Structure formats: C-alpha cells, structure tokens
Amino acid sequence: MEGPRQSGWTLVELLGTCAVVIILAVLSLHTLPLLVEHQQRITLAEDLAQSLKSARLEAILRSQRVVLKPLEGGWSAGWQVLMPGEQQSPPLREALGIPSVRVVPTRNVQEQVAFDYLGRPALENNGALAASFHFCDARNPERHRRVIIARTGRVRISTAPPATVLCQGPLS
C-alpha cells in the first residue's frame, strides 16, 4: 500500500527558484536604464515628427507661414508651433521635450523651422530648405534616430546612419 502522495515544492526547489529570479532581476536592472533612454529617444523623435507634420498641415490650411521654435534650452527642452504675425495669441501647439535626450539639429534649423503656405519648409528669405534633427545615443550609434525634413515638406524618421556625424560634436 502506498502512502499519501506529496504535492508542493520542497525547500531546495523554492530556494533554487528564488535564486534564479534574483539573478534575472539583477541582470534586467542593469539594462533597464538603457531601455528607458532608448524609448525616450524614440518617443521624442516621434513627437517632433508629429509636430512638424501638424505645423505643415496648419500652414497649408491657413495659407500662411507657420513656425516651429525650440523652447528656451534648445530642442531637447521642447518646442512651440506659432503663427509668426500673431504675437499675443497662444501657440497652436506646445510640446515638452526630454532634456536628457540629446537633440542636434542641422545648422539651418537651430533657431526655427518654418513652413510656407504650400507646406514647403522655408528660410527667412523664402529660400527652400532641407534639414534634419539627430537624436543621439553616445554609447551606441546604431540606436541613432533622425527626423528628416525634405525640400518638399515631407517629414520622416530614419534609423540609417547619417552622412555627416553631428552627434560626435560638442554639446550645444
């Protein structure tokens, strides 16, 4: 005759399972800040791309120039979408950035990005413009992101390495 069958875990099995869980937790905590930083960079790039697209659409709908300007502290701090002639009116859109993410714009968009009434990016003298914003990862260039503005006004996000290396320069 057989005795009652045991169910449950032994003390050795429980301690072994706890040890494995603790080791996995320690390993994941090491990579968690890197994952958070990577996600912040992706989110900020998508937010800027969406703001650029909405500013372009506003310029077309209103048949007048619309400007995107960085907040005090640069593009990493955030930006505003404004109508240039209406100083007293509130911004059409304002987005707060993530100061820990390094954003390096090309020289022609350090101060602002403007879209004309046709939705094309334009300079102060109404010249055409193509530009990009680089979202830098100092540890891993493979995780680099760029928001690219074509001369036609098309905005897209790219993960391909840029032709010029702006992220290796000094912080601005």
PDB file of C-alpha atoms in Angstrom:
ATOM      1  CA  MET A   1       0.000   0.000   0.000  1.00  0.00           C
ATOM      2  CA  GLU A   2       1.275   3.399  -0.927  1.00  0.00           C
ATOM      3  CA  GLY A   3       1.363   6.337   1.432  1.00  0.00           C
ATOM      4  CA  PRO A   4      -0.218   9.722   0.709  1.00  0.00           C
ATOM      5  CA  ARG A   5       1.254  11.410  -2.339  1.00  0.00           C
ATOM      6  CA  GLN A   6       3.203  14.607  -1.676  1.00  0.00           C
ATOM      7  CA  SER A   7       2.280  17.766  -3.538  1.00  0.00           C
ATOM      8  CA  GLY A   8       4.029  21.114  -3.454  1.00  0.00           C
ATOM      9  CA  TRP A   9       7.612  22.219  -3.594  1.00  0.00           C
ATOM     10  CA  THR A  10      10.491  21.278  -1.407  1.00  0.00           C
ATOM     11  CA  LEU A  11      12.607  23.857   0.378  1.00  0.00           C
ATOM     12  CA  VAL A  12      15.510  23.218  -2.011  1.00  0.00           C
ATOM     13  CA  GLU A  13      13.284  23.799  -5.060  1.00  0.00           C
ATOM     14  CA  LEU A  14      11.932  27.049  -3.600  1.00  0.00           C
ATOM     15  CA  LEU A  15      15.415  28.360  -2.777  1.00  0.00           C
ATOM     16  CA  GLY A  16      16.663  27.421  -6.253  1.00  0.00           C
ATOM     17  CA  THR A  17      13.729  29.222  -7.894  1.00  0.00           C
ATOM     18  CA  CYS A  18      14.272  32.313  -5.726  1.00  0.00           C
ATOM     19  CA  ALA A  19      17.964  32.365  -6.650  1.00  0.00           C
ATOM     20  CA  VAL A  20      17.157  32.230 -10.380  1.00  0.00           C
ATOM     21  CA  VAL A  21      14.557  35.019 -10.029  1.00  0.00           C
ATOM     22  CA  ILE A  22      17.001  37.232  -8.113  1.00  0.00           C
ATOM     23  CA  ILE A  23      19.765  36.704 -10.683  1.00  0.00           C
ATOM     24  CA  LEU A  24      17.398  37.570 -13.551  1.00  0.00           C
ATOM     25  CA  ALA A  25      16.173  40.672 -11.701  1.00  0.00           C
ATOM     26  CA  VAL A  26      19.729  41.916 -11.143  1.00  0.00           C
ATOM     27  CA  LEU A  27      20.604  41.362 -14.808  1.00  0.00           C
ATOM     28  CA  SER A  28      17.474  43.162 -16.018  1.00  0.00           C
ATOM     29  CA  LEU A  29      18.023  46.130 -13.683  1.00  0.00           C
ATOM     30  CA  HIS A  30      21.379  46.712 -15.364  1.00  0.00           C
ATOM     31  CA  THR A  31      19.775  47.120 -18.805  1.00  0.00           C
ATOM     32  CA  LEU A  32      16.608  48.923 -17.687  1.00  0.00           C
ATOM     33  CA  PRO A  33      18.087  52.473 -17.821  1.00  0.00           C
ATOM     34  CA  LEU A  34      19.393  51.801 -21.340  1.00  0.00           C
ATOM     35  CA  LEU A  35      15.965  50.625 -22.465  1.00  0.00           C
ATOM     36  CA  VAL A  36      14.265  53.653 -20.893  1.00  0.00           C
ATOM     37  CA  GLU A  37      16.727  56.043 -22.565  1.00  0.00           C
ATOM     38  CA  HIS A  38      16.239  54.316 -25.926  1.00  0.00           C
ATOM     39  CA  GLN A  39      12.452  54.561 -25.584  1.00  0.00           C
ATOM     40  CA  GLN A  40      12.682  58.249 -24.625  1.00  0.00           C
ATOM     41  CA  ARG A  41      14.740  58.949 -27.755  1.00  0.00           C
ATOM     42  CA  ILE A  42      12.193  57.153 -29.950  1.00  0.00           C
ATOM     43  CA  THR A  43       9.278  58.977 -28.293  1.00  0.00           C
ATOM     44  CA  LEU A  44      10.876  62.411 -28.642  1.00  0.00           C
ATOM     45  CA  ALA A  45      11.682  61.778 -32.320  1.00  0.00           C
ATOM     46  CA  GLU A  46       8.085  60.711 -32.986  1.00  0.00           C
ATOM     47  CA  ASP A  47       6.701  63.726 -31.098  1.00  0.00           C
ATOM     48  CA  LEU A  48       8.864  66.148 -33.090  1.00  0.00           C
ATOM     49  CA  ALA A  49       7.945  64.471 -36.375  1.00  0.00           C
ATOM     50  CA  GLN A  50       4.245  64.727 -35.493  1.00  0.00           C
ATOM     51  CA  SER A  51       4.607  68.404 -34.542  1.00  0.00           C
ATOM     52  CA  LEU A  52       6.371  69.125 -37.835  1.00  0.00           C
ATOM     53  CA  LYS A  53       3.612  67.353 -39.770  1.00  0.00           C
ATOM     54  CA  SER A  54       0.879  69.250 -37.931  1.00  0.00           C
ATOM     55  CA  ALA A  55       2.690  72.584 -38.453  1.00  0.00           C
ATOM     56  CA  ARG A  56       2.938  71.830 -42.171  1.00  0.00           C
ATOM     57  CA  LEU A  57      -0.765  70.989 -42.291  1.00  0.00           C
ATOM     58  CA  GLU A  58      -1.667  74.207 -40.431  1.00  0.00           C
ATOM     59  CA  ALA A  59       0.391  76.230 -42.920  1.00  0.00           C
ATOM     60  CA  ILE A  60      -1.484  74.665 -45.826  1.00  0.00           C
ATOM     61  CA  LEU A  61      -4.926  75.009 -44.202  1.00  0.00           C
ATOM     62  CA  ARG A  62      -4.372  78.635 -43.157  1.00  0.00           C
ATOM     63  CA  SER A  63      -2.494  79.559 -46.364  1.00  0.00           C
ATOM     64  CA  GLN A  64       0.195  81.311 -44.369  1.00  0.00           C
ATOM     65  CA  ARG A  65       3.541  80.699 -42.746  1.00  0.00           C
ATOM     66  CA  VAL A  66       3.685  78.560 -39.580  1.00  0.00           C
ATOM     67  CA  VAL A  67       6.819  78.339 -37.438  1.00  0.00           C
ATOM     68  CA  LEU A  68       8.185  75.731 -35.048  1.00  0.00           C
ATOM     69  CA  LYS A  69      10.581  77.205 -32.470  1.00  0.00           C
ATOM     70  CA  PRO A  70      12.516  75.478 -29.713  1.00  0.00           C
ATOM     71  CA  LEU A  71      11.752  76.346 -26.124  1.00  0.00           C
ATOM     72  CA  GLU A  72      14.407  78.020 -24.026  1.00  0.00           C
ATOM     73  CA  GLY A  73      17.083  75.389 -23.559  1.00  0.00           C
ATOM     74  CA  GLY A  74      17.003  74.067 -27.124  1.00  0.00           C
ATOM     75  CA  TRP A  75      15.086  71.410 -28.996  1.00  0.00           C
ATOM     76  CA  SER A  76      15.675  68.869 -26.206  1.00  0.00           C
ATOM     77  CA  ALA A  77      13.604  71.046 -23.859  1.00  0.00           C
ATOM     78  CA  GLY A  78      10.621  71.158 -26.244  1.00  0.00           C
ATOM     79  CA  TRP A  79       9.096  73.371 -28.939  1.00  0.00           C
ATOM     80  CA  GLN A  80       6.131  75.546 -29.895  1.00  0.00           C
ATOM     81  CA  VAL A  81       4.137  75.817 -33.101  1.00  0.00           C
ATOM     82  CA  LEU A  82       3.364  79.505 -33.729  1.00  0.00           C
ATOM     83  CA  MET A  83       1.801  81.842 -36.250  1.00  0.00           C
ATOM     84  CA  PRO A  84       4.571  84.438 -36.807  1.00  0.00           C
ATOM     85  CA  GLY A  85       2.379  87.543 -37.094  1.00  0.00           C
ATOM     86  CA  GLU A  86       0.239  86.828 -34.048  1.00  0.00           C
ATOM     87  CA  GLN A  87       2.475  87.600 -31.050  1.00  0.00           C
ATOM     88  CA  GLN A  88      -0.343  87.784 -28.478  1.00  0.00           C
ATOM     89  CA  SER A  89      -2.091  84.569 -29.481  1.00  0.00           C
ATOM     90  CA  PRO A  90      -1.281  81.326 -27.678  1.00  0.00           C
ATOM     91  CA  PRO A  91       0.835  78.765 -29.522  1.00  0.00           C
ATOM     92  CA  LEU A  92      -1.032  76.372 -31.793  1.00  0.00           C
ATOM     93  CA  ARG A  93       0.804  73.518 -30.132  1.00  0.00           C
ATOM     94  CA  GLU A  94       3.437  73.158 -27.446  1.00  0.00           C
ATOM     95  CA  ALA A  95       5.384  70.019 -26.653  1.00  0.00           C
ATOM     96  CA  LEU A  96       7.742  69.466 -23.776  1.00  0.00           C
ATOM     97  CA  GLY A  97      10.915  67.615 -24.575  1.00  0.00           C
ATOM     98  CA  ILE A  98      13.108  65.305 -22.568  1.00  0.00           C
ATOM     99  CA  PRO A  99      16.219  67.239 -21.502  1.00  0.00           C
ATOM    100  CA  SER A 100      18.251  64.053 -21.016  1.00  0.00           C
ATOM    101  CA  VAL A 101      17.915  63.217 -24.734  1.00  0.00           C
ATOM    102  CA  ARG A 102      20.492  64.967 -26.898  1.00  0.00           C
ATOM    103  CA  VAL A 103      18.927  66.557 -29.996  1.00  0.00           C
ATOM    104  CA  VAL A 104      21.317  68.001 -32.588  1.00  0.00           C
ATOM    105  CA  PRO A 105      19.644  69.938 -35.421  1.00  0.00           C
ATOM    106  CA  THR A 106      21.409  70.755 -38.659  1.00  0.00           C
ATOM    107  CA  ARG A 107      22.643  74.333 -38.756  1.00  0.00           C
ATOM    108  CA  ASN A 108      19.739  75.694 -40.821  1.00  0.00           C
ATOM    109  CA  VAL A 109      17.086  74.713 -38.241  1.00  0.00           C
ATOM    110  CA  GLN A 110      18.812  75.547 -34.967  1.00  0.00           C
ATOM    111  CA  GLU A 111      16.592  78.598 -34.396  1.00  0.00           C
ATOM    112  CA  GLN A 112      13.332  77.570 -36.084  1.00  0.00           C
ATOM    113  CA  VAL A 113      11.577  75.556 -38.775  1.00  0.00           C
ATOM    114  CA  ALA A 114       9.031  77.402 -40.909  1.00  0.00           C
ATOM    115  CA  PHE A 115       6.546  76.074 -43.456  1.00  0.00           C
ATOM    116  CA  ASP A 116       5.156  78.317 -46.203  1.00  0.00           C
ATOM    117  CA  TYR A 117       1.555  78.354 -47.456  1.00  0.00           C
ATOM    118  CA  LEU A 118       2.292  75.381 -49.758  1.00  0.00           C
ATOM    119  CA  GLY A 119       3.660  73.283 -46.904  1.00  0.00           C
ATOM    120  CA  ARG A 120       7.278  73.573 -48.000  1.00  0.00           C
ATOM    121  CA  PRO A 121       9.970  74.250 -45.412  1.00  0.00           C
ATOM    122  CA  ALA A 122      11.266  77.776 -45.904  1.00  0.00           C
ATOM    123  CA  LEU A 123      14.052  80.010 -44.693  1.00  0.00           C
ATOM    124  CA  GLU A 124      13.579  83.626 -43.579  1.00  0.00           C
ATOM    125  CA  ASN A 125      14.329  84.806 -47.145  1.00  0.00           C
ATOM    126  CA  ASN A 126      11.790  82.279 -48.522  1.00  0.00           C
ATOM    127  CA  GLY A 127      14.539  80.004 -49.817  1.00  0.00           C
ATOM    128  CA  ALA A 128      13.899  76.266 -49.837  1.00  0.00           C
ATOM    129  CA  LEU A 129      15.302  74.164 -47.064  1.00  0.00           C
ATOM    130  CA  ALA A 130      16.020  70.537 -46.255  1.00  0.00           C
ATOM    131  CA  ALA A 131      17.073  69.690 -42.723  1.00  0.00           C
ATOM    132  CA  SER A 132      17.269  67.031 -40.067  1.00  0.00           C
ATOM    133  CA  PHE A 133      17.252  66.577 -36.319  1.00  0.00           C
ATOM    134  CA  HIS A 134      19.592  63.975 -34.852  1.00  0.00           C
ATOM    135  CA  PHE A 135      18.626  62.125 -31.678  1.00  0.00           C
ATOM    136  CA  CYS A 136      21.968  60.914 -30.398  1.00  0.00           C
ATOM    137  CA  ASP A 137      22.995  57.856 -28.427  1.00  0.00           C
ATOM    138  CA  ALA A 138      26.593  58.311 -27.290  1.00  0.00           C
ATOM    139  CA  ARG A 139      27.046  54.652 -26.354  1.00  0.00           C
ATOM    140  CA  ASN A 140      25.525  53.010 -29.406  1.00  0.00           C
ATOM    141  CA  PRO A 141      25.394  54.819 -32.787  1.00  0.00           C
ATOM    142  CA  GLU A 142      23.167  52.010 -34.088  1.00  0.00           C
ATOM    143  CA  ARG A 143      20.345  53.436 -31.962  1.00  0.00           C
ATOM    144  CA  HIS A 144      20.681  56.854 -33.580  1.00  0.00           C
ATOM    145  CA  ARG A 145      17.415  58.398 -34.842  1.00  0.00           C
ATOM    146  CA  ARG A 146      16.876  61.242 -37.296  1.00  0.00           C
ATOM    147  CA  VAL A 147      13.824  63.289 -38.160  1.00  0.00           C
ATOM    148  CA  ILE A 148      14.338  64.354 -41.773  1.00  0.00           C
ATOM    149  CA  ILE A 149      12.539  67.234 -43.477  1.00  0.00           C
ATOM    150  CA  ALA A 150      12.702  67.021 -47.278  1.00  0.00           C
ATOM    151  CA  ARG A 151      12.614  70.114 -49.512  1.00  0.00           C
ATOM    152  CA  THR A 152       9.042  69.186 -50.415  1.00  0.00           C
ATOM    153  CA  GLY A 153       7.988  69.282 -46.753  1.00  0.00           C
ATOM    154  CA  ARG A 154       7.758  65.543 -46.252  1.00  0.00           C
ATOM    155  CA  VAL A 155       8.759  64.569 -42.711  1.00  0.00           C
ATOM    156  CA  ARG A 156      10.069  61.112 -41.906  1.00  0.00           C
ATOM    157  CA  ILE A 157      12.028  59.276 -39.231  1.00  0.00           C
ATOM    158  CA  SER A 158      15.154  57.366 -40.194  1.00  0.00           C
ATOM    159  CA  THR A 159      17.373  54.938 -38.317  1.00  0.00           C
ATOM    160  CA  ALA A 160      20.003  54.821 -41.071  1.00  0.00           C
ATOM    161  CA  PRO A 161      23.375  56.309 -40.149  1.00  0.00           C
ATOM    162  CA  PRO A 162      23.659  59.922 -41.320  1.00  0.00           C
ATOM    163  CA  ALA A 163      26.157  61.071 -43.949  1.00  0.00           C
ATOM    164  CA  THR A 164      27.568  63.625 -41.510  1.00  0.00           C
ATOM    165  CA  VAL A 165      28.393  62.829 -37.933  1.00  0.00           C
ATOM    166  CA  LEU A 166      26.762  65.578 -35.873  1.00  0.00           C
ATOM    167  CA  CYS A 167      26.382  63.547 -32.698  1.00  0.00           C
ATOM    168  CA  GLN A 168      30.112  63.319 -32.082  1.00  0.00           C
ATOM    169  CA  GLY A 169      30.468  67.081 -31.792  1.00  0.00           C
ATOM    170  CA  PRO A 170      30.316  69.098 -28.573  1.00  0.00           C
ATOM    171  CA  LEU A 171      27.032  69.539 -26.741  1.00  0.00           C
ATOM    172  CA  SER A 172      25.129  72.620 -27.816  1.00  0.00           C
TER     173      SER A 172
END
